[in-house]
mmCIF file of C-alpha atoms and ligand atoms in Angstrom:
data_model
loop_
_atom_site.group_PDB
_atom_site.id
_atom_site.type_symbol
_atom_site.label_atom_id
_atom_site.label_comp_id
_atom_site.label_asym_id
_atom_site.label_seq_id
_atom_site.Cartn_x
_atom_site.Cartn_y
_atom_site.Cartn_z
ATOM 1 C CA MET A 992 231.289 94.215 44.669
ATOM 2 C CA VAL A 993 233.862 96.879 43.860
ATOM 3 C CA GLN A 994 232.592 99.503 41.641
ATOM 4 C CA THR A 995 235.432 101.001 39.331
ATOM 5 C CA ILE A 996 234.712 104.128 37.364
ATOM 6 C CA LEU A 997 236.467 106.433 34.993
ATOM 7 C CA GLY A 998 236.152 110.095 35.516
ATOM 8 C CA ILE A 999 236.795 112.406 32.233
ATOM 9 C CA GLU A 1000 237.267 115.823 32.721
ATOM 10 C CA THR A 1001 238.068 118.763 29.994
ATOM 11 C CA SER A 1002 235.377 121.779 31.063
ATOM 12 C CA CYS A 1003 238.310 124.153 31.551
ATOM 13 C CA ASP A 1004 241.830 124.029 30.775
ATOM 14 C CA GLU A 1005 243.008 120.860 32.968
ATOM 15 C CA THR A 1006 243.031 117.486 30.738
ATOM 16 C CA ALA A 1007 242.620 114.953 33.128
ATOM 17 C CA ALA A 1008 240.800 111.364 33.934
ATOM 18 C CA ALA A 1009 241.418 109.157 37.189
ATOM 19 C CA VAL A 1010 240.348 105.774 37.969
ATOM 20 C CA VAL A 1011 238.504 105.422 41.387
ATOM 21 C CA GLU A 1012 236.894 102.512 43.410
ATOM 22 C CA ASP A 1013 234.206 102.488 44.851
ATOM 23 C CA GLY A 1014 234.474 106.319 45.381
ATOM 24 C CA VAL A 1015 237.325 106.256 47.985
ATOM 25 C CA ARG A 1016 240.227 104.071 46.123
ATOM 26 C CA VAL A 1017 241.760 106.511 43.841
ATOM 27 C CA ARG A 1018 243.735 103.958 41.688
ATOM 28 C CA SER A 1019 245.152 106.714 39.273
ATOM 29 C CA ASN A 1020 245.002 110.319 38.823
ATOM 30 C CA VAL A 1021 246.431 111.702 35.866
ATOM 31 C CA VAL A 1022 245.526 116.066 34.836
ATOM 32 C CA HIS A 1023 247.421 117.860 32.020
ATOM 33 C CA SER A 1024 247.630 121.545 32.792
ATOM 34 C CA GLN A 1025 247.453 124.159 30.012
ATOM 35 C CA VAL A 1026 248.566 126.833 32.007
ATOM 36 C CA ASN A 1027 251.381 127.526 30.007
ATOM 37 C CA LEU A 1028 249.557 127.847 26.760
ATOM 38 C CA HIS A 1029 247.202 130.489 28.433
ATOM 39 C CA GLU A 1030 249.591 132.325 30.469
ATOM 40 C CA ARG A 1031 250.419 135.038 27.856
ATOM 41 C CA TRP A 1032 246.394 135.934 27.500
ATOM 42 C CA ARG A 1033 246.063 135.881 31.591
ATOM 43 C CA GLY A 1034 242.966 133.698 30.790
ATOM 44 C CA VAL A 1035 241.836 130.611 29.325
ATOM 45 C CA VAL A 1036 241.260 131.130 25.826
ATOM 46 C CA PRO A 1037 238.318 128.536 24.501
ATOM 47 C CA GLU A 1038 239.925 127.750 21.251
ATOM 48 C CA ILE A 1039 243.452 126.914 22.406
ATOM 49 C CA ALA A 1040 241.975 124.824 25.638
ATOM 50 C CA SER A 1041 239.225 122.841 23.421
ATOM 51 C CA ARG A 1042 242.301 122.129 20.600
ATOM 52 C CA SER A 1043 244.810 120.804 23.457
ATOM 53 C CA HIS A 1044 241.963 118.785 24.202
ATOM 54 C CA THR A 1045 241.729 117.473 21.598
ATOM 55 C CA MET A 1046 245.312 116.471 21.349
ATOM 56 C CA ARG A 1047 245.872 115.365 24.734
ATOM 57 C CA ILE A 1048 242.746 113.032 25.913
ATOM 58 C CA LEU A 1049 243.443 109.853 25.034
ATOM 59 C CA PRO A 1050 247.093 109.695 26.085
ATOM 60 C CA ILE A 1051 245.316 110.991 29.532
ATOM 61 C CA VAL A 1052 242.811 108.128 29.668
ATOM 62 C CA GLN A 1053 245.120 105.702 28.071
ATOM 63 C CA GLN A 1054 247.448 106.772 30.915
ATOM 64 C CA ALA A 1055 245.100 106.791 33.779
ATOM 65 C CA LEU A 1056 244.051 103.093 32.778
ATOM 66 C CA GLU A 1057 247.332 101.815 32.851
ATOM 67 C CA ASP A 1058 248.452 103.786 36.080
ATOM 68 C CA ALA A 1059 244.973 102.054 37.778
ATOM 69 C CA GLY A 1060 246.259 98.632 36.183
ATOM 70 C CA VAL A 1061 242.637 98.596 34.998
ATOM 71 C CA ALA A 1062 241.111 97.430 31.464
ATOM 72 C CA ALA A 1063 238.205 99.766 29.524
ATOM 73 C CA ARG A 1064 236.313 96.139 29.590
ATOM 74 C CA ASP A 1065 235.976 96.187 33.497
ATOM 75 C CA LEU A 1066 235.271 99.226 34.153
ATOM 76 C CA ASP A 1067 231.623 99.806 35.823
ATOM 77 C CA ALA A 1068 231.004 102.865 34.474
ATOM 78 C CA ILE A 1069 232.162 105.989 32.448
ATOM 79 C CA ALA A 1070 231.690 109.593 34.180
ATOM 80 C CA VAL A 1071 232.324 112.480 32.631
ATOM 81 C CA THR A 1072 231.961 116.568 33.168
ATOM 82 C CA HIS A 1073 229.050 117.731 30.786
ATOM 83 C CA ARG A 1074 228.513 120.896 32.827
ATOM 84 C CA PRO A 1075 229.137 123.732 33.418
ATOM 85 C CA GLY A 1076 232.172 124.572 31.208
ATOM 86 C CA MET A 1077 233.485 126.168 27.635
ATOM 87 C CA VAL A 1078 231.343 123.991 25.135
ATOM 88 C CA GLY A 1079 234.094 123.285 23.074
ATOM 89 C CA CYS A 1080 236.213 122.122 25.856
ATOM 90 C CA LEU A 1081 233.587 119.911 27.165
ATOM 91 C CA LEU A 1082 232.548 118.273 23.860
ATOM 92 C CA VAL A 1083 236.042 116.872 23.937
ATOM 93 C CA GLY A 1084 235.643 114.714 27.377
ATOM 94 C CA MET A 1085 231.878 113.941 26.257
ATOM 95 C CA ALA A 1086 233.365 112.625 23.158
ATOM 96 C CA ALA A 1087 235.878 110.499 24.451
ATOM 97 C CA ALA A 1088 233.441 109.459 27.042
ATOM 98 C CA LYS A 1089 230.600 108.545 24.997
ATOM 99 C CA ALA A 1090 233.001 106.704 22.811
ATOM 100 C CA LEU A 1091 234.235 104.811 25.045
ATOM 101 C CA ALA A 1092 230.982 103.901 27.029
ATOM 102 C CA LEU A 1093 229.549 102.573 23.249
ATOM 103 C CA LEU A 1094 232.404 100.602 22.428
ATOM 104 C CA PHE A 1095 232.805 98.959 25.509
ATOM 105 C CA ASP A 1096 228.998 98.888 26.573
ATOM 106 C CA LYS A 1097 229.723 101.018 30.071
ATOM 107 C CA PRO A 1098 226.944 103.097 31.805
ATOM 108 C CA LEU A 1099 227.632 106.648 31.132
ATOM 109 C CA LEU A 1100 227.164 109.250 33.828
ATOM 110 C CA GLY A 1101 227.230 113.140 33.264
ATOM 111 C CA VAL A 1102 228.343 115.293 36.311
ATOM 112 C CA ASP A 1103 228.256 118.664 37.279
ATOM 113 C CA HIS A 1104 231.435 120.065 37.911
ATOM 114 C CA VAL A 1105 230.349 122.288 40.733
ATOM 115 C CA GLN A 1106 229.000 119.610 42.504
ATOM 116 C CA ALA A 1107 232.450 117.448 41.726
ATOM 117 C CA HIS A 1108 234.019 120.521 43.923
ATOM 118 C CA VAL A 1109 231.674 120.235 46.715
ATOM 119 C CA HIS A 1110 232.037 116.772 46.922
ATOM 120 C CA THR A 1111 235.902 116.651 46.843
ATOM 121 C CA ALA A 1112 235.768 115.920 50.671
ATOM 122 C CA PHE A 1113 234.239 112.229 50.002
ATOM 123 C CA LEU A 1114 237.085 111.084 48.509
ATOM 124 C CA THR A 1115 239.332 111.727 51.767
ATOM 125 C CA ALA A 1116 236.789 111.759 54.090
ATOM 126 C CA PRO A 1117 234.181 109.139 53.181
ATOM 127 C CA ASP A 1118 232.581 108.882 56.906
ATOM 128 C CA MET A 1119 232.775 112.742 57.182
ATOM 129 C CA LEU A 1120 230.190 114.095 59.465
ATOM 130 C CA LEU A 1121 226.802 115.155 58.022
ATOM 131 C CA PRO A 1122 225.260 117.993 57.651
ATOM 132 C CA SER A 1123 228.785 119.299 56.202
ATOM 133 C CA LEU A 1124 229.666 122.855 54.939
ATOM 134 C CA SER A 1125 231.618 122.822 51.456
ATOM 135 C CA LEU A 1126 233.194 125.826 50.306
ATOM 136 C CA VAL A 1127 234.288 126.087 46.414
ATOM 137 C CA ALA A 1128 236.315 128.624 45.289
ATOM 138 C CA SER A 1129 238.167 128.597 41.875
ATOM 139 C CA GLY A 1130 238.841 130.972 39.145
ATOM 140 C CA GLY A 1131 235.018 130.414 37.959
ATOM 141 C CA HIS A 1132 232.931 130.094 40.936
ATOM 142 C CA THR A 1133 232.731 130.620 44.465
ATOM 143 C CA ALA A 1134 229.837 129.401 46.895
ATOM 144 C CA MET A 1135 229.212 128.078 49.700
ATOM 145 C CA TRP A 1136 226.818 124.833 49.987
ATOM 146 C CA LEU A 1137 225.265 122.692 52.306
ATOM 147 C CA VAL A 1138 225.801 118.992 52.111
ATOM 148 C CA ARG A 1139 222.935 116.911 53.574
ATOM 149 C CA ALA A 1140 224.362 113.261 52.022
ATOM 150 C CA PRO A 1141 225.742 112.752 48.694
ATOM 151 C CA LEU A 1142 224.103 114.446 45.725
ATOM 152 C CA ASP A 1143 221.537 116.427 48.581
ATOM 153 C CA THR A 1144 223.149 119.519 48.348
ATOM 154 C CA GLU A 1145 221.985 123.035 48.597
ATOM 155 C CA ARG A 1146 223.740 126.700 47.974
ATOM 156 C CA LEU A 1147 223.928 129.018 50.767
ATOM 157 C CA GLY A 1148 225.607 132.010 48.804
ATOM 158 C CA THR A 1149 227.485 132.616 45.958
ATOM 159 C CA THR A 1150 229.725 135.821 44.346
ATOM 160 C CA ARG A 1151 227.810 138.672 43.165
ATOM 161 C CA ASP A 1152 230.962 139.195 40.533
ATOM 162 C CA ASP A 1153 234.275 138.156 40.711
ATOM 163 C CA ALA A 1154 235.301 134.679 42.198
ATOM 164 C CA ALA A 1155 237.805 134.388 44.176
ATOM 165 C CA GLY A 1156 240.081 133.082 42.348
ATOM 166 C CA GLU A 1157 239.533 135.442 39.631
ATOM 167 C CA ALA A 1158 240.293 138.216 42.187
ATOM 168 C CA LEU A 1159 243.527 136.888 42.848
ATOM 169 C CA ASP A 1160 244.246 136.711 39.412
ATOM 170 C CA LYS A 1161 242.805 140.077 38.708
ATOM 171 C CA GLY A 1162 245.428 141.216 41.425
ATOM 172 C CA ALA A 1163 248.230 139.497 40.431
ATOM 173 C CA ALA A 1164 247.443 141.648 36.847
ATOM 174 C CA LEU A 1165 247.652 144.491 38.779
ATOM 175 C CA LEU A 1166 250.806 144.193 40.605
ATOM 176 C CA GLY A 1167 252.967 142.609 37.273
ATOM 177 C CA LEU A 1168 252.765 138.982 38.632
ATOM 178 C CA PRO A 1169 252.173 135.949 36.494
ATOM 179 C CA TYR A 1170 249.027 134.063 35.592
ATOM 180 C CA PRO A 1171 247.618 132.052 37.258
ATOM 181 C CA GLY A 1172 247.388 134.670 40.038
ATOM 182 C CA GLY A 1173 246.315 132.630 43.305
ATOM 183 C CA PRO A 1174 249.499 130.558 43.619
ATOM 184 C CA SER A 1175 252.103 134.179 42.005
ATOM 185 C CA ILE A 1176 250.145 136.215 45.069
ATOM 186 C CA GLU A 1177 251.076 133.605 47.687
ATOM 187 C CA THR A 1178 254.551 132.800 46.746
ATOM 188 C CA THR A 1179 255.249 136.675 46.548
ATOM 189 C CA GLY A 1180 253.707 137.513 49.716
ATOM 190 C CA LEU A 1181 255.221 134.779 51.810
ATOM 191 C CA GLY A 1182 257.067 136.771 54.646
ATOM 192 C CA GLY A 1183 254.663 140.135 53.729
ATOM 193 C CA ASN A 1184 253.074 142.413 56.133
ATOM 194 C CA ARG A 1185 249.346 141.230 56.014
ATOM 195 C CA ARG A 1186 248.603 144.157 56.991
ATOM 196 C CA ALA A 1187 250.352 146.795 54.909
ATOM 197 C CA ILE A 1188 247.744 148.419 53.345
ATOM 198 C CA ASP A 1189 244.270 148.722 54.292
ATOM 199 C CA LEU A 1190 241.979 146.712 51.787
ATOM 200 C CA PRO A 1191 238.526 146.740 51.662
ATOM 201 C CA ARG A 1192 236.457 143.621 53.348
ATOM 202 C CA SER A 1193 233.180 143.536 51.410
ATOM 203 C CA MET A 1194 230.337 141.552 53.634
ATOM 204 C CA LEU A 1195 227.319 142.713 51.929
ATOM 205 C CA ALA A 1196 224.437 142.991 54.079
ATOM 206 C CA PRO A 1197 224.384 141.695 57.681
ATOM 207 C CA ASP A 1198 223.068 138.580 56.786
ATOM 208 C CA SER A 1199 224.098 137.498 53.340
ATOM 209 C CA LEU A 1200 225.940 134.557 52.954
ATOM 210 C CA ASP A 1201 226.579 136.010 49.038
ATOM 211 C CA PHE A 1202 230.206 137.056 48.093
ATOM 212 C CA SER A 1203 231.934 140.167 46.543
ATOM 213 C CA PHE A 1204 235.365 140.645 45.852
ATOM 214 C CA SER A 1205 235.333 143.503 42.781
ATOM 215 C CA GLY A 1206 235.061 145.839 44.877
ATOM 216 C CA LEU A 1207 239.107 144.465 45.914
ATOM 217 C CA LYS A 1208 240.825 144.814 42.861
ATOM 218 C CA THR A 1209 239.305 148.287 42.408
ATOM 219 C CA ALA A 1210 241.068 149.325 45.942
ATOM 220 C CA LEU A 1211 243.895 148.058 45.127
ATOM 221 C CA LEU A 1212 244.319 149.851 41.306
ATOM 222 C CA TYR A 1213 243.564 152.619 43.238
ATOM 223 C CA HIS A 1214 246.045 152.317 45.817
ATOM 224 C CA LEU A 1215 248.740 151.970 42.864
ATOM 225 C CA ARG A 1216 247.842 154.669 40.505
ATOM 226 C CA GLY A 1217 245.403 157.087 42.654
ATOM 227 C CA PRO A 1218 241.783 157.699 42.397
ATOM 228 C CA GLY A 1219 240.498 157.174 39.296
ATOM 229 C CA ALA A 1220 243.614 155.049 38.121
ATOM 230 C CA VAL A 1221 245.228 158.343 36.888
ATOM 231 C CA ARG A 1222 248.863 158.224 37.645
ATOM 232 C CA PRO A 1223 251.044 155.813 35.652
ATOM 233 C CA GLN A 1224 251.609 152.413 37.342
ATOM 234 C CA PRO A 1225 254.238 152.735 39.929
ATOM 235 C CA VAL A 1226 257.508 150.503 39.999
ATOM 236 C CA LEU A 1227 257.394 148.579 43.481
ATOM 237 C CA ALA A 1228 260.618 147.700 45.520
ATOM 238 C CA PRO A 1229 260.571 144.117 46.084
ATOM 239 C CA ARG A 1230 259.261 144.807 49.688
ATOM 240 C CA GLU A 1231 256.615 146.763 48.653
ATOM 241 C CA LEU A 1232 255.432 144.311 46.316
ATOM 242 C CA ARG A 1233 255.942 141.416 49.000
ATOM 243 C CA ASP A 1234 253.407 143.181 51.481
ATOM 244 C CA LEU A 1235 250.907 144.244 48.572
ATOM 245 C CA ALA A 1236 250.779 140.609 47.363
ATOM 246 C CA ALA A 1237 250.166 139.902 51.431
ATOM 247 C CA SER A 1238 247.351 142.280 52.413
ATOM 248 C CA TYR A 1239 245.485 141.474 48.998
ATOM 249 C CA GLN A 1240 245.643 137.587 49.692
ATOM 250 C CA GLU A 1241 244.768 138.119 52.795
ATOM 251 C CA ALA A 1242 241.734 140.415 52.359
ATOM 252 C CA VAL A 1243 240.294 137.836 49.963
ATOM 253 C CA VAL A 1244 241.105 134.687 52.750
ATOM 254 C CA ASP A 1245 239.337 137.162 55.620
ATOM 255 C CA VAL A 1246 236.239 137.246 53.735
ATOM 256 C CA LEU A 1247 235.890 133.481 52.573
ATOM 257 C CA ILE A 1248 236.340 133.108 56.829
ATOM 258 C CA GLN A 1249 233.997 135.105 57.938
ATOM 259 C CA LYS A 1250 231.484 134.513 55.756
ATOM 260 C CA LEU A 1251 232.205 130.372 56.375
ATOM 261 C CA VAL A 1252 231.317 131.711 60.362
ATOM 262 C CA ARG A 1253 228.598 133.440 59.358
ATOM 263 C CA ALA A 1254 227.120 130.267 57.401
ATOM 264 C CA VAL A 1255 227.930 128.029 60.399
ATOM 265 C CA LYS A 1256 226.021 130.021 62.865
ATOM 266 C CA ARG A 1257 223.011 129.734 60.393
ATOM 267 C CA HIS A 1258 223.400 126.019 59.578
ATOM 268 C CA PRO A 1259 223.830 123.758 62.246
ATOM 269 C CA VAL A 1260 226.937 121.659 60.091
ATOM 270 C CA ARG A 1261 229.166 119.173 61.730
ATOM 271 C CA SER A 1262 231.881 119.337 59.255
ATOM 272 C CA LEU A 1263 233.447 121.683 56.940
ATOM 273 C CA SER A 1264 235.338 121.097 53.351
ATOM 274 C CA ILE A 1265 236.877 123.080 51.113
ATOM 275 C CA GLY A 1266 237.444 122.706 47.197
ATOM 276 C CA GLY A 1267 238.275 124.569 44.018
ATOM 277 C CA GLY A 1268 241.541 125.779 42.911
ATOM 278 C CA VAL A 1269 241.682 128.768 45.727
ATOM 279 C CA ALA A 1270 241.758 125.887 48.391
ATOM 280 C CA ARG A 1271 245.373 125.133 47.633
ATOM 281 C CA ASN A 1272 246.112 128.080 49.741
ATOM 282 C CA GLU A 1273 248.295 127.768 52.398
ATOM 283 C CA ARG A 1274 247.144 131.259 54.301
ATOM 284 C CA LEU A 1275 243.460 129.921 53.657
ATOM 285 C CA ARG A 1276 244.026 126.185 55.112
ATOM 286 C CA GLU A 1277 246.165 128.054 58.213
ATOM 287 C CA ARG A 1278 243.330 130.392 58.915
ATOM 288 C CA LEU A 1279 240.730 127.626 59.026
ATOM 289 C CA GLN A 1280 242.562 125.536 61.448
ATOM 290 C CA GLN A 1281 243.089 128.641 63.864
ATOM 291 C CA GLU A 1282 239.804 130.194 63.696
ATOM 292 C CA PRO A 1283 238.001 129.334 66.787
ATOM 293 C CA ALA A 1284 234.259 129.952 65.612
ATOM 294 C CA LEU A 1285 235.385 126.968 63.565
ATOM 295 C CA ARG A 1286 237.276 124.808 66.001
ATOM 296 C CA SER A 1287 234.058 122.276 66.937
ATOM 297 C CA LEU A 1288 233.867 121.205 63.478
ATOM 298 C CA GLN A 1289 235.343 118.270 61.668
ATOM 299 C CA LEU A 1290 237.681 119.973 59.052
ATOM 300 C CA ILE A 1291 238.405 118.498 56.055
ATOM 301 C CA LEU A 1292 241.651 119.736 53.969
ATOM 302 C CA PRO A 1293 241.703 117.858 51.040
ATOM 303 C CA PRO A 1294 244.791 117.294 49.239
ATOM 304 C CA LEU A 1295 246.017 119.844 46.759
ATOM 305 C CA SER A 1296 245.755 117.468 43.857
ATOM 306 C CA PHE A 1297 242.205 117.295 44.597
ATOM 307 C CA CYS A 1298 241.276 120.620 44.764
ATOM 308 C CA SER A 1299 242.125 121.941 41.499
ATOM 309 C CA ASP A 1300 240.532 120.486 38.674
ATOM 310 C CA ASN A 1301 241.000 116.710 38.194
ATOM 311 C CA GLY A 1302 239.056 113.285 37.237
ATOM 312 C CA ALA A 1303 239.013 111.493 40.600
ATOM 313 C CA MET A 1304 235.982 114.084 41.871
ATOM 314 C CA ILE A 1305 234.278 113.233 38.662
ATOM 315 C CA ALA A 1306 234.878 109.621 39.056
ATOM 316 C CA LEU A 1307 233.175 109.971 42.413
ATOM 317 C CA ILE A 1308 229.907 111.696 41.758
ATOM 318 C CA GLY A 1309 230.137 109.417 38.580
ATOM 319 C CA HIS A 1310 229.963 106.571 41.746
ATOM 320 C CA PHE A 1311 227.458 108.241 43.948
ATOM 321 C CA GLN A 1312 225.191 108.942 40.743
ATOM 322 C CA LEU A 1313 225.342 105.259 39.513
ATOM 323 C CA ARG A 1314 224.288 104.069 42.984
ATOM 324 C CA GLN A 1315 221.076 105.949 42.387
ATOM 325 C CA GLY A 1316 220.732 104.747 38.648
ATOM 326 C CA LEU A 1317 221.428 108.420 37.467
ATOM 327 C CA THR A 1318 222.754 107.295 34.050
ATOM 328 C CA ALA A 1319 222.980 109.274 30.925
ATOM 329 C CA GLY A 1320 221.951 108.121 27.265
ATOM 330 C CA LEU A 1321 224.459 109.042 24.297
ATOM 331 C CA GLU A 1322 222.406 112.174 23.957
ATOM 332 C CA LEU A 1323 223.905 113.531 27.485
ATOM 333 C CA GLU A 1324 224.647 117.456 25.870
ATOM 334 C CA PRO A 1325 227.291 119.757 27.023
ATOM 335 C CA VAL A 1326 225.722 122.659 29.202
ATOM 336 C CA ALA A 1327 227.810 126.054 29.851
ATOM 337 C CA THR A 1328 225.556 126.731 33.112
ATOM 338 C CA PRO A 1329 225.920 125.042 36.566
ATOM 339 C CA GLN A 1330 222.875 123.413 37.380
ATOM 340 C CA ALA A 1331 220.372 125.716 39.570
ATOM 341 C CA GLY A 1332 219.366 124.402 42.791
ATOM 342 C CA GLY A 1333 222.302 121.794 43.614
ATOM 343 C CA LYS A 1334 220.905 118.906 43.068
ATOM 344 C CA ALA A 1335 223.529 116.742 41.074
ATOM 345 C CA THR A 1336 221.441 114.768 38.839
ATOM 346 C CA SER A 1337 223.015 113.869 35.111
ATOM 347 C CA ARG A 1338 218.738 113.196 33.742
ATOM 348 C CA SER A 1339 217.567 116.434 33.283
ATOM 349 C CA THR A 1340 220.186 117.739 31.105
ATOM 350 C CA ARG A 1341 217.954 117.971 28.090
HETATM 351 O O1 KG4 B 1674 239.411 124.959 40.573
HETATM 352 P P1 KG4 B 1674 240.368 125.674 39.528
HETATM 353 O O2 KG4 B 1674 241.931 124.949 39.741
HETATM 354 O O3 KG4 B 1674 240.039 125.542 38.037
HETATM 355 C C1 KG4 B 1674 238.814 126.490 37.966
HETATM 356 O O4 KG4 B 1674 238.469 127.939 37.769
HETATM 357 O O5 KG4 B 1674 237.612 125.956 37.431
HETATM 358 O O6 KG4 B 1674 241.204 127.294 40.206
HETATM 359 C C2 KG4 B 1674 241.783 128.336 39.102
HETATM 360 C C3 KG4 B 1674 242.193 129.211 40.061
HETATM 361 C C4 KG4 B 1674 242.911 130.118 39.708
HETATM 362 O O7 KG4 B 1674 241.921 131.506 39.929
HETATM 363 C C5 KG4 B 1674 243.940 130.776 40.609
HETATM 364 O O8 KG4 B 1674 244.577 131.601 40.579
HETATM 365 C C6 KG4 B 1674 243.598 129.668 42.196
HETATM 366 O O9 KG4 B 1674 242.359 129.004 41.609
HETATM 367 N N1 KG4 B 1674 244.476 128.892 42.660
HETATM 368 C C7 KG4 B 1674 244.821 129.626 43.620
HETATM 369 C C8 KG4 B 1674 246.251 128.678 44.063
HETATM 370 N N2 KG4 B 1674 245.804 127.890 43.140
HETATM 371 C C9 KG4 B 1674 245.121 127.754 42.621
HETATM 372 N N3 KG4 B 1674 244.326 130.843 44.431
HETATM 373 C C10 KG4 B 1674 245.170 130.873 45.918
HETATM 374 N N4 KG4 B 1674 246.436 129.923 46.243
HETATM 375 C C11 KG4 B 1674 246.756 128.872 45.435
HETATM 376 N N5 KG4 B 1674 247.832 128.621 45.825
HETATM 377 ZN ZN1 ZN B 1675 236.975 123.701 38.588
#
């Protein structure tokens, strides 16, 4: 029997809802990005974000149901992000999900947002070869995960300081480029010299699968304003700006690729996938396809719309959880932090 799940996502600055059948057929995927509300602050302001979610959540859910041609009473379950994220934001999606679950007497599923990014590849490649290596790189997280089977995952390494997206956002700020930094660095750097300046690639200890990106932005700052950042901010010629953006992006991508290669050497995986906002990056996608050490693996590059925050990946995890009977009660609580250990259950939320 077909299993139809509504997925709701409000953990950060996207209000999103989607209807997914059997974890693969995405019947609708509606996303409202708040990026223009937060642009001037160069980051997500929790109060502004939760207020905007409150205004948008009902029309977005309605749109997702309408686009899918599904009535709420015909859903099999309602999945919602309940961790990690800004609590005031999580609460908005959860209130909507709980109201629907109560009104239509549907099972409620509490989803871990990071696990949703980790599993994104299943949306487009449900039969992907396992075990798999999944890189999740976003504004808040950068980690590599071993995926043995749906909901059976293990974190192999994570960032010790900034996330990859955060490094791009901060680098863009130093270069005077708009927020969010990932896309603006990518477009500004197009055609630029990727080796124009020598930026550090922090690899940590030779066997480490962790990441560290904080030194990179400091190196860029010192390049622009001298050691100790004592000089005033220079006015950059367009060509110089293009080369700096290309070099900075290349440094981030280099580290991600080298760490993936390291992980593959240590763990006998059969496929590789990426998720999170940084996974939208074309240079990263190109390098993944070119890297000889990764060539033997099935490479899954999900469509861009599934990489940034969306409801489809939440419905996907909901599908796996429902199959395993991992439903939540109406007492499901929002949790700011990610789940430790990597098991994507919704039972141990209290
Ligand atoms: O997953 P996401 O939409 O939100 C969370 O942080 O959870 O990721 C947003 C991050 C931002 O840091 C943004 O700069 C980065 O993803 N990003 C990109 C690109 N598009 C978004 N980074 C590199 N290249 C892109 N095209
Ligand atoms: Zn995310």
